[in-house]
Amino acid sequence: MKILITGGAGFIGSHVVRLFVNTYPNYEIVNLDKLTYAGNLNNLKDIENKANYRFVKGDIVDAAFINALFETEQFNAVIHLAAESHVDRSITNPLEFVMTNVIGTVNLLNAARVLHKANPDLFKRFYHVSTDEVYGALGDEGMFLETTAYDPHSPYSASKASSDHFVRAYYDTYKLPCVISNCSNNYGPNHFPEKLIPLCIHNIQNNRPLPIYGKGENVRDWLYVIDHARAIDTIFHKAQLGTTYNIGGHNEWKNIDVIRLLCQLMDKKLNRPEGTNEKLITFVTDRAGHDLRYAIDATKLKEELGWMPSVNFEEGLNLTVDWYLNNKAWLHNVTSGEYQHYYEQQYSSR
Ligand code: NAD
Ligand code: TYD
């Protein structure tokens, strides 16, 4: 089986590529990534020379390039993760999210459709990796089910919702063999330090303020990234075509509680007196249209396909902080240059 994984140099994609390359020596894994600010081949150093792995640099928005790649490579399946993924950036530059997340996805669907039409036995599966943010925001009660109506609020979630709709439309209209999963917030190694957890790990290390939007009351449902990669493996191999699965860890936390826990953990790891890091917490202007609460009901995935998270939050956070402390060069690399400019711009106005 020759599988195209898009966005494999990013946070989640790198864990998916590693899992597939190591677990399935008989598969040929082709990682297609544009290497935007979020893509980093250092995330894959340990597997880059494996015989069943190849990297291709390219842009999913470039239809001619994508069509030629599919024609040459004759993929048997696609696992599509490439995206612009940060809500705050989508507020500043929505069009980039439309281009990559919507147009890029439709380009891949079109190329897959050509292969499938020519030979339905050759092209077996288009797996689209999506987010729970398409469902919108919850109040204090309830959870997102696979049947929850889409109600995206940010330009990021609107672009992901649109791409999900296109995937379903290609299944319904052209019988393209598709599967979708919608996952909650991930955390873990290789996470770019613009998202809440890695940003705060980075800032604690450097004694910089920890910017908490609003009052820190917003709730997210956190899943360790390797558990997401395991779920993708399970769904890719076992899901019935045309289905959707929610992925989540039944692990809801208010942002302020996540950051307090992180501060306490890092007081210990950095040998700082108890309470030192919490003094860095700084409440800043809220994000525009900030979704109050996300919570995933992943019962379908558990009952139908047998997947369960393997790492609890305290363990996962511990592993994550250790990874960042042991990979200072990685962090230094991704926070040099452009990052400083982005960071100053992002927080100077708050
Ligand atoms: P990321 O931003 O870390 O990585 C995205 C990758 O896509 C990068 O390697 C980037 O270089 C690549 N990319 C971006 N534009 C591209 C283009 N035009 N052509 C080719 N490659 C391009 O994102 P992530 O957090 O790893 O998310 C991966 C996928 O999972 C996304 O589709 C996202 O919507 C989804 N998702 C993320 C989360 C989360 O918590 N991070 C949760 C649920 C779903
Ligand atoms: P984030 O990691 O950006 O993920 P998402 O917006 O996709 O959920 O944000 C997680 C939560 O943390 C979200 O409620 C916004 C909040 N947040 C902050 O309070 N401060 C920050 O600096 C960032 C980046 C996020």
CSV table of C-alpha atoms and ligand atoms in Angstrom, one decimal:
chain,number,residue,atom,x,y,z
A,1,MET,CA,0.0,0.0,0.0
A,2,LYS,CA,1.4,3.4,-1.0
A,3,ILE,CA,0.0,6.1,1.3
A,4,LEU,CA,0.2,9.9,0.9
A,5,ILE,CA,0.3,11.6,4.2
A,6,THR,CA,-0.1,15.4,3.9
A,7,GLY,CA,1.2,17.8,6.5
A,8,GLY,CA,3.5,15.1,7.9
A,9,ALA,CA,6.2,17.6,9.0
A,10,GLY,CA,3.7,19.3,11.3
A,11,PHE,CA,2.7,18.6,14.9
A,12,ILE,CA,0.2,15.7,14.5
A,13,GLY,CA,1.3,14.7,11.1
A,14,SER,CA,4.8,13.9,12.3
A,15,HIS,CA,3.5,11.5,14.9
A,16,VAL,CA,1.2,9.9,12.3
A,17,VAL,CA,4.1,9.5,9.8
A,18,ARG,CA,6.3,8.0,12.5
A,19,LEU,CA,3.6,5.5,13.7
A,20,PHE,CA,2.9,4.3,10.2
A,21,VAL,CA,6.5,4.1,9.1
A,22,ASN,CA,7.5,2.1,12.2
A,23,THR,CA,4.3,-0.1,12.4
A,24,TYR,CA,3.9,-1.0,8.7
A,25,PRO,CA,7.3,-1.7,7.1
A,26,ASN,CA,5.4,-3.0,4.0
A,27,TYR,CA,3.7,0.3,3.4
A,28,GLU,CA,5.3,3.0,1.4
A,29,ILE,CA,4.7,6.3,3.2
A,30,VAL,CA,5.1,9.6,1.2
A,31,ASN,CA,5.0,12.7,3.3
A,32,LEU,CA,3.9,15.8,1.3
A,33,ASP,CA,4.4,19.1,3.1
A,34,LYS,CA,5.0,22.7,2.1
A,35,LEU,CA,7.1,23.3,5.2
A,36,THR,CA,5.3,26.5,6.3
A,37,TYR,CA,6.4,28.0,9.6
A,38,ALA,CA,4.6,25.0,11.2
A,39,GLY,CA,6.3,22.3,9.2
A,40,ASN,CA,9.7,21.1,10.4
A,41,LEU,CA,11.6,18.1,9.1
A,42,ASN,CA,13.5,17.9,12.4
A,43,ASN,CA,10.3,16.4,13.7
A,44,LEU,CA,11.1,13.3,11.7
A,45,LYS,CA,14.9,13.0,12.0
A,46,ASP,CA,14.7,9.5,13.6
A,47,ILE,CA,12.8,8.0,10.6
A,48,GLU,CA,14.1,10.0,7.6
A,49,ASN,CA,16.3,7.3,6.3
A,50,LYS,CA,13.9,4.4,6.6
A,51,ALA,CA,13.4,2.5,3.4
A,52,ASN,CA,9.6,2.8,3.5
A,53,TYR,CA,9.6,6.6,3.9
A,54,ARG,CA,10.0,9.5,1.5
A,55,PHE,CA,9.5,13.3,1.8
A,56,VAL,CA,8.1,15.5,-1.0
A,57,LYS,CA,8.1,19.2,-0.6
A,58,GLY,CA,5.0,20.8,-2.2
A,59,ASP,CA,1.9,22.9,-1.9
A,60,ILE,CA,-1.6,21.3,-1.9
A,61,VAL,CA,-3.0,24.6,-3.2
A,62,ASP,CA,-1.1,24.0,-6.5
A,63,ALA,CA,-3.5,21.9,-8.4
A,64,ALA,CA,-1.2,21.2,-11.4
A,65,PHE,CA,1.5,19.9,-9.0
A,66,ILE,CA,-1.0,17.8,-7.0
A,67,ASN,CA,-2.5,16.2,-10.2
A,68,ALA,CA,1.0,15.4,-11.6
A,69,LEU,CA,2.1,13.9,-8.2
A,70,PHE,CA,-1.0,11.6,-8.1
A,71,GLU,CA,-0.5,10.5,-11.7
A,72,THR,CA,3.1,9.6,-11.1
A,73,GLU,CA,2.7,8.0,-7.7
A,74,GLN,CA,-0.6,6.2,-8.1
A,75,PHE,CA,-1.3,6.3,-4.4
A,76,ASN,CA,-3.6,3.7,-2.8
A,77,ALA,CA,-4.7,6.0,0.0
A,78,VAL,CA,-4.4,9.5,1.4
A,79,ILE,CA,-4.3,10.6,5.0
A,80,HIS,CA,-4.8,14.4,4.8
A,81,LEU,CA,-3.6,16.5,7.7
A,82,ALA,CA,-2.0,19.5,5.9
A,83,ALA,CA,-3.7,22.7,7.1
A,84,GLU,CA,-3.3,26.1,8.5
A,85,SER,CA,-4.2,25.2,12.1
A,86,HIS,CA,-4.0,28.2,14.4
A,87,VAL,CA,-7.2,30.1,15.3
A,88,ASP,CA,-5.5,33.4,16.1
A,89,ARG,CA,-3.7,33.4,12.7
A,90,SER,CA,-7.1,32.7,11.0
A,91,ILE,CA,-8.5,35.8,12.6
A,92,THR,CA,-5.6,37.9,11.2
A,93,ASN,CA,-5.5,36.2,7.7
A,94,PRO,CA,-8.7,34.2,6.9
A,95,LEU,CA,-7.9,33.9,3.2
A,96,GLU,CA,-4.8,31.8,3.8
A,97,PHE,CA,-7.1,29.3,5.6
A,98,VAL,CA,-9.5,29.2,2.8
A,99,MET,CA,-6.7,28.5,0.3
A,100,THR,CA,-5.0,25.7,2.2
A,101,ASN,CA,-7.8,24.2,4.1
A,102,VAL,CA,-10.6,24.4,1.5
A,103,ILE,CA,-9.0,24.8,-1.9
A,104,GLY,CA,-6.1,22.5,-0.9
A,105,THR,CA,-8.5,19.8,0.3
A,106,VAL,CA,-10.6,20.0,-2.9
A,107,ASN,CA,-7.4,19.8,-5.0
A,108,LEU,CA,-6.5,16.5,-3.2
A,109,LEU,CA,-10.1,15.2,-3.6
A,110,ASN,CA,-10.0,15.9,-7.3
A,111,ALA,CA,-6.7,14.2,-7.8
A,112,ALA,CA,-7.9,11.2,-5.8
A,113,ARG,CA,-11.1,11.1,-7.8
A,114,VAL,CA,-9.2,10.7,-11.0
A,115,LEU,CA,-7.2,7.7,-9.6
A,116,HIS,CA,-10.4,6.2,-8.2
A,117,LYS,CA,-12.3,6.6,-11.4
A,118,ALA,CA,-9.6,5.1,-13.5
A,119,ASN,CA,-9.2,2.1,-11.1
A,120,PRO,CA,-11.5,1.7,-8.0
A,121,ASP,CA,-9.5,-1.2,-6.8
A,122,LEU,CA,-6.3,0.9,-6.7
A,123,PHE,CA,-7.5,3.9,-4.8
A,124,LYS,CA,-9.0,2.7,-1.5
A,125,ARG,CA,-9.3,5.5,1.0
A,126,PHE,CA,-9.3,9.3,1.5
A,127,TYR,CA,-9.0,9.9,5.2
A,128,HIS,CA,-9.6,13.6,6.1
A,129,VAL,CA,-8.3,14.6,9.6
A,130,SER,CA,-10.5,17.3,11.1
A,131,THR,CA,-11.3,19.1,14.3
A,132,ASP,CA,-14.1,19.2,16.9
A,133,GLU,CA,-14.2,23.0,16.4
A,134,VAL,CA,-16.5,22.5,13.4
A,135,TYR,CA,-19.3,21.8,15.9
A,136,GLY,CA,-19.0,25.3,17.4
A,137,ALA,CA,-19.2,26.0,21.2
A,138,LEU,CA,-20.9,24.3,24.0
A,139,GLY,CA,-22.4,25.8,27.1
A,140,ASP,CA,-21.8,24.2,30.5
A,141,GLU,CA,-23.6,21.0,29.6
A,142,GLY,CA,-23.5,18.5,26.7
A,143,MET,CA,-20.9,17.0,24.4
A,144,PHE,CA,-20.2,16.9,20.7
A,145,LEU,CA,-21.5,13.8,18.9
A,146,GLU,CA,-20.9,12.8,15.3
A,147,THR,CA,-24.4,13.9,14.6
A,148,THR,CA,-24.1,17.4,16.2
A,149,ALA,CA,-24.9,20.1,13.6
A,150,TYR,CA,-21.9,22.1,12.3
A,151,ASP,CA,-21.8,25.6,13.7
A,152,PRO,CA,-18.2,26.9,13.2
A,153,HIS,CA,-17.3,30.4,14.6
A,154,SER,CA,-13.7,31.1,13.8
A,155,PRO,CA,-12.3,31.4,10.2
A,156,TYR,CA,-10.2,28.4,11.1
A,157,SER,CA,-13.2,26.2,12.1
A,158,ALA,CA,-15.3,27.6,9.2
A,159,SER,CA,-12.5,26.5,6.7
A,160,LYS,CA,-12.3,23.0,8.3
A,161,ALA,CA,-16.1,22.7,8.3
A,162,SER,CA,-16.1,23.6,4.6
A,163,SER,CA,-13.4,21.0,3.9
A,164,ASP,CA,-15.4,18.3,5.8
A,165,HIS,CA,-18.5,19.1,3.7
A,166,PHE,CA,-16.5,18.8,0.5
A,167,VAL,CA,-15.2,15.4,1.6
A,168,ARG,CA,-18.7,14.2,2.3
A,169,ALA,CA,-19.9,15.7,-1.0
A,170,TYR,CA,-17.3,13.7,-2.9
A,171,TYR,CA,-18.4,10.5,-1.1
A,172,ASP,CA,-22.0,11.1,-1.9
A,173,THR,CA,-21.6,12.4,-5.4
A,174,TYR,CA,-18.6,10.5,-6.8
A,175,LYS,CA,-18.5,7.5,-4.4
A,176,LEU,CA,-14.9,8.5,-3.5
A,177,PRO,CA,-14.1,6.2,-0.6
A,178,CYS,CA,-13.8,8.7,2.3
A,179,VAL,CA,-13.6,8.7,6.1
A,180,ILE,CA,-13.4,11.7,8.4
A,181,SER,CA,-12.4,12.1,12.1
A,182,ASN,CA,-13.0,15.2,14.3
A,183,CYS,CA,-10.6,15.4,17.2
A,184,SER,CA,-10.3,17.6,20.3
A,185,ASN,CA,-7.3,19.7,21.3
A,186,ASN,CA,-4.0,17.8,21.1
A,187,TYR,CA,-0.8,18.4,23.1
A,188,GLY,CA,2.6,16.7,23.2
A,189,PRO,CA,6.0,16.8,21.6
A,190,ASN,CA,6.6,18.8,18.3
A,191,HIS,CA,3.8,21.3,19.1
A,192,PHE,CA,4.5,24.7,17.7
A,193,PRO,CA,4.9,27.2,20.5
A,194,GLU,CA,2.0,29.5,19.4
A,195,LYS,CA,-0.7,27.1,20.9
A,196,LEU,CA,-1.6,27.4,24.6
A,197,ILE,CA,0.4,24.6,26.1
A,198,PRO,CA,3.8,24.8,24.2
A,199,LEU,CA,3.6,28.6,24.3
A,200,CYS,CA,3.4,28.6,28.1
A,201,ILE,CA,6.1,25.9,28.4
A,202,HIS,CA,8.4,28.1,26.3
A,203,ASN,CA,7.5,31.3,28.2
A,204,ILE,CA,7.9,29.7,31.7
A,205,GLN,CA,11.4,28.5,30.6
A,206,ASN,CA,12.2,32.1,29.6
A,207,ASN,CA,10.4,33.8,32.5
A,208,ARG,CA,8.0,35.6,30.1
A,209,PRO,CA,4.3,36.4,30.9
A,210,LEU,CA,1.8,33.6,30.3
A,211,PRO,CA,-1.0,35.2,28.3
A,212,ILE,CA,-4.4,33.9,29.4
A,213,TYR,CA,-7.3,35.1,27.2
A,214,GLY,CA,-10.3,36.6,29.1
A,215,LYS,CA,-10.6,35.0,32.5
A,216,GLY,CA,-9.2,31.6,31.5
A,217,GLU,CA,-12.7,30.1,32.0
A,218,ASN,CA,-12.8,28.5,28.5
A,219,VAL,CA,-12.8,24.8,28.5
A,220,ARG,CA,-10.8,22.5,26.1
A,221,ASP,CA,-10.8,18.7,26.0
A,222,TRP,CA,-7.1,17.7,25.8
A,223,LEU,CA,-5.7,14.5,24.1
A,224,TYR,CA,-2.1,13.4,24.0
A,225,VAL,CA,-1.0,13.6,20.4
A,226,ILE,CA,0.3,10.0,20.2
A,227,ASP,CA,-3.2,8.8,21.2
A,228,HIS,CA,-4.6,10.8,18.3
A,229,ALA,CA,-2.1,9.1,16.0
A,230,ARG,CA,-3.2,5.7,17.3
A,231,ALA,CA,-6.8,6.7,16.7
A,232,ILE,CA,-6.0,7.7,13.1
A,233,ASP,CA,-4.3,4.3,12.6
A,234,THR,CA,-7.4,2.5,13.9
A,235,ILE,CA,-9.9,4.5,11.9
A,236,PHE,CA,-7.8,4.3,8.7
A,237,HIS,CA,-7.7,0.6,8.9
A,238,LYS,CA,-11.1,-0.3,10.4
A,239,ALA,CA,-13.7,2.5,9.7
A,240,GLN,CA,-16.5,1.8,7.2
A,241,LEU,CA,-16.3,4.1,4.2
A,242,GLY,CA,-18.5,7.2,4.4
A,243,THR,CA,-18.4,7.4,8.2
A,244,THR,CA,-17.2,9.9,10.8
A,245,TYR,CA,-15.6,9.4,14.2
A,246,ASN,CA,-15.1,11.8,17.0
A,247,ILE,CA,-11.8,11.5,18.8
A,248,GLY,CA,-11.3,12.8,22.4
A,249,GLY,CA,-9.9,11.9,25.8
A,250,HIS,CA,-12.9,12.8,28.1
A,251,ASN,CA,-10.5,15.2,29.6
A,252,GLU,CA,-12.0,18.7,30.0
A,253,TRP,CA,-10.0,21.5,31.6
A,254,LYS,CA,-10.5,25.2,32.1
A,255,ASN,CA,-7.5,27.0,30.5
A,256,ILE,CA,-6.5,28.6,33.8
A,257,ASP,CA,-6.4,25.2,35.5
A,258,VAL,CA,-4.2,23.7,32.7
A,259,ILE,CA,-1.8,26.6,33.2
A,260,ARG,CA,-1.8,26.4,37.0
A,261,LEU,CA,-1.0,22.6,36.7
A,262,LEU,CA,1.7,23.4,34.2
A,263,CYS,CA,3.2,26.1,36.4
A,264,GLN,CA,3.3,23.7,39.4
A,265,LEU,CA,4.9,20.9,37.4
A,266,MET,CA,7.5,23.3,36.0
A,267,ASP,CA,8.3,24.8,39.4
A,268,LYS,CA,9.4,21.2,40.3
A,269,LYS,CA,11.2,20.5,37.1
A,270,LEU,CA,13.1,23.8,37.1
A,271,ASN,CA,13.8,23.7,40.8
A,272,ARG,CA,12.0,27.0,41.4
A,273,PRO,CA,10.3,27.7,44.7
A,274,GLU,CA,6.6,26.7,44.7
A,275,GLY,CA,4.4,29.4,43.2
A,276,THR,CA,7.2,31.1,41.2
A,277,ASN,CA,5.8,30.3,37.7
A,278,GLU,CA,2.1,31.2,38.6
A,279,LYS,CA,3.3,34.8,39.1
A,280,LEU,CA,3.9,34.8,35.3
A,281,ILE,CA,0.1,34.4,34.6
A,282,THR,CA,-1.2,37.5,32.9
A,283,PHE,CA,-4.8,37.9,31.9
A,284,VAL,CA,-5.1,39.6,28.4
A,285,THR,CA,-7.8,40.7,26.1
A,286,ASP,CA,-10.0,37.8,25.0
A,287,ARG,CA,-9.8,36.2,21.6
A,288,ALA,CA,-12.6,37.5,19.3
A,289,GLY,CA,-15.4,35.0,19.0
A,290,HIS,CA,-13.7,32.8,21.6
A,291,ASP,CA,-15.6,29.4,21.8
A,292,LEU,CA,-16.5,28.8,25.5
A,293,ARG,CA,-16.3,25.0,25.7
A,294,TYR,CA,-15.4,22.0,23.6
A,295,ALA,CA,-16.1,18.4,24.8
A,296,ILE,CA,-16.0,15.3,22.7
A,297,ASP,CA,-18.1,12.2,23.1
A,298,ALA,CA,-15.9,9.5,21.6
A,299,THR,CA,-18.1,6.6,22.6
A,300,LYS,CA,-18.7,5.5,18.9
A,301,LEU,CA,-14.9,5.1,18.4
A,302,LYS,CA,-14.6,3.1,21.6
A,303,GLU,CA,-17.6,0.9,21.0
A,304,GLU,CA,-17.2,0.3,17.3
A,305,LEU,CA,-13.4,0.2,16.8
A,306,GLY,CA,-12.1,-0.4,20.3
A,307,TRP,CA,-9.9,2.7,20.6
A,308,MET,CA,-9.3,4.3,24.0
A,309,PRO,CA,-6.7,7.0,25.1
A,310,SER,CA,-3.7,5.4,26.7
A,311,VAL,CA,-2.1,8.4,28.5
A,312,ASN,CA,-3.9,10.5,31.2
A,313,PHE,CA,-3.4,14.3,31.3
A,314,GLU,CA,-1.0,14.5,34.2
A,315,GLU,CA,1.2,11.8,32.6
A,316,GLY,CA,0.9,13.4,29.2
A,317,LEU,CA,1.8,16.8,30.5
A,318,ASN,CA,4.7,15.4,32.3
A,319,LEU,CA,6.0,13.7,29.2
A,320,THR,CA,5.4,16.9,27.2
A,321,VAL,CA,7.3,19.2,29.5
A,322,ASP,CA,10.2,16.6,29.7
A,323,TRP,CA,10.3,16.6,25.9
A,324,TYR,CA,10.6,20.4,25.7
A,325,LEU,CA,13.2,20.5,28.4
A,326,ASN,CA,15.2,17.8,26.6
A,327,ASN,CA,14.8,19.4,23.2
A,328,LYS,CA,15.9,23.0,23.7
A,329,ALA,CA,17.6,23.1,20.3
A,330,TRP,CA,14.2,22.3,18.6
A,331,LEU,CA,12.5,25.0,20.6
A,332,HIS,CA,15.3,27.5,19.9
A,333,ASN,CA,15.2,26.6,16.2
A,334,VAL,CA,11.5,27.2,15.8
A,335,THR,CA,11.4,30.4,17.9
A,336,SER,CA,14.3,32.1,16.1
A,337,GLY,CA,13.7,34.6,13.2
A,338,GLU,CA,10.1,35.1,12.1
A,339,TYR,CA,8.6,33.8,15.4
A,340,GLN,CA,9.9,36.8,17.4
A,341,HIS,CA,8.1,39.2,15.0
A,342,TYR,CA,4.9,37.1,15.1
A,343,TYR,CA,5.0,36.9,18.9
A,344,GLU,CA,5.6,40.6,19.5
A,345,GLN,CA,2.8,41.5,17.0
A,346,GLN,CA,0.4,39.0,18.6
A,347,TYR,CA,0.8,40.1,22.2
A,348,SER,CA,1.7,43.8,21.9
A,349,SER,CA,-1.9,44.6,21.1
A,350,ARG,CA,-3.5,42.8,24.0
B,1,NAD,P1,0.4,22.1,12.2
B,1,NAD,O1,0.1,23.5,11.9
B,1,NAD,O2,1.3,21.7,13.3
B,1,NAD,O3,0.9,21.4,10.9
B,1,NAD,C1,0.3,21.6,9.6
B,1,NAD,C2,1.3,21.0,8.6
B,1,NAD,O4,0.7,21.3,7.3
B,1,NAD,C3,2.7,21.8,8.6
B,1,NAD,O5,3.7,20.8,8.5
B,1,NAD,C4,2.6,22.6,7.3
B,1,NAD,O6,3.9,22.9,6.7
B,1,NAD,C5,1.7,21.8,6.4
B,1,NAD,N1,1.0,22.7,5.4
B,1,NAD,C6,0.4,23.9,5.7
B,1,NAD,N2,-0.1,24.4,4.5
B,1,NAD,C7,0.3,23.5,3.5
B,1,NAD,C8,0.1,23.5,2.1
B,1,NAD,N3,-0.6,24.5,1.5
B,1,NAD,N4,0.6,22.4,1.4
B,1,NAD,C9,1.2,21.4,2.0
B,1,NAD,N5,1.5,21.4,3.4
B,1,NAD,C10,1.0,22.4,4.1
B,1,NAD,O7,-1.1,21.4,12.4
B,1,NAD,P2,-1.5,20.2,13.4
B,1,NAD,O8,-1.8,20.8,14.7
B,1,NAD,O9,-0.5,19.1,13.3
B,1,NAD,O10,-2.8,19.8,12.7
B,1,NAD,C11,-2.9,18.8,11.7
B,1,NAD,C12,-4.3,18.5,11.2
B,1,NAD,O11,-5.0,18.1,12.3
B,1,NAD,C13,-5.0,19.8,10.7
B,1,NAD,O12,-5.8,19.4,9.6
B,1,NAD,C14,-5.8,20.2,11.9
B,1,NAD,O13,-7.0,20.9,11.4
B,1,NAD,C15,-6.2,18.9,12.5
B,1,NAD,N6,-6.4,19.0,14.0
B,1,NAD,C16,-5.6,19.6,14.8
B,1,NAD,C17,-5.8,19.6,16.2
B,1,NAD,C18,-4.9,20.2,17.2
B,1,NAD,O14,-5.2,20.2,18.4
B,1,NAD,N7,-3.7,20.7,16.8
B,1,NAD,C19,-7.0,18.9,16.7
B,1,NAD,C20,-7.8,18.3,15.8
B,1,NAD,C21,-7.6,18.3,14.4
B,2,TYD,P1,-5.1,27.0,21.3
B,2,TYD,O1,-4.0,26.2,21.8
B,2,TYD,O2,-4.9,28.2,20.4
B,2,TYD,O3,-6.2,26.0,20.6
B,2,TYD,P2,-7.7,26.2,20.1
B,2,TYD,O4,-7.9,27.7,20.0
B,2,TYD,O5,-7.7,25.5,18.8
B,2,TYD,O6,-8.6,25.6,21.1
B,2,TYD,O7,-6.0,27.6,22.5
B,2,TYD,C1,-6.4,26.7,23.5
B,2,TYD,C2,-7.2,27.6,24.5
B,2,TYD,O8,-6.3,28.5,25.2
B,2,TYD,C3,-8.2,28.5,23.8
B,2,TYD,O9,-9.4,28.6,24.7
B,2,TYD,C4,-7.5,29.8,23.7
B,2,TYD,C5,-6.6,29.9,24.9
B,2,TYD,N1,-5.4,30.6,24.7
B,2,TYD,C6,-5.0,31.5,25.7
B,2,TYD,O10,-5.7,31.7,26.7
B,2,TYD,N2,-3.8,32.1,25.6
B,2,TYD,C7,-3.0,31.9,24.5
B,2,TYD,O11,-1.9,32.5,24.4
B,2,TYD,C8,-3.4,31.0,23.5
B,2,TYD,C9,-2.6,30.7,22.3
B,2,TYD,C10,-4.6,30.3,23.7
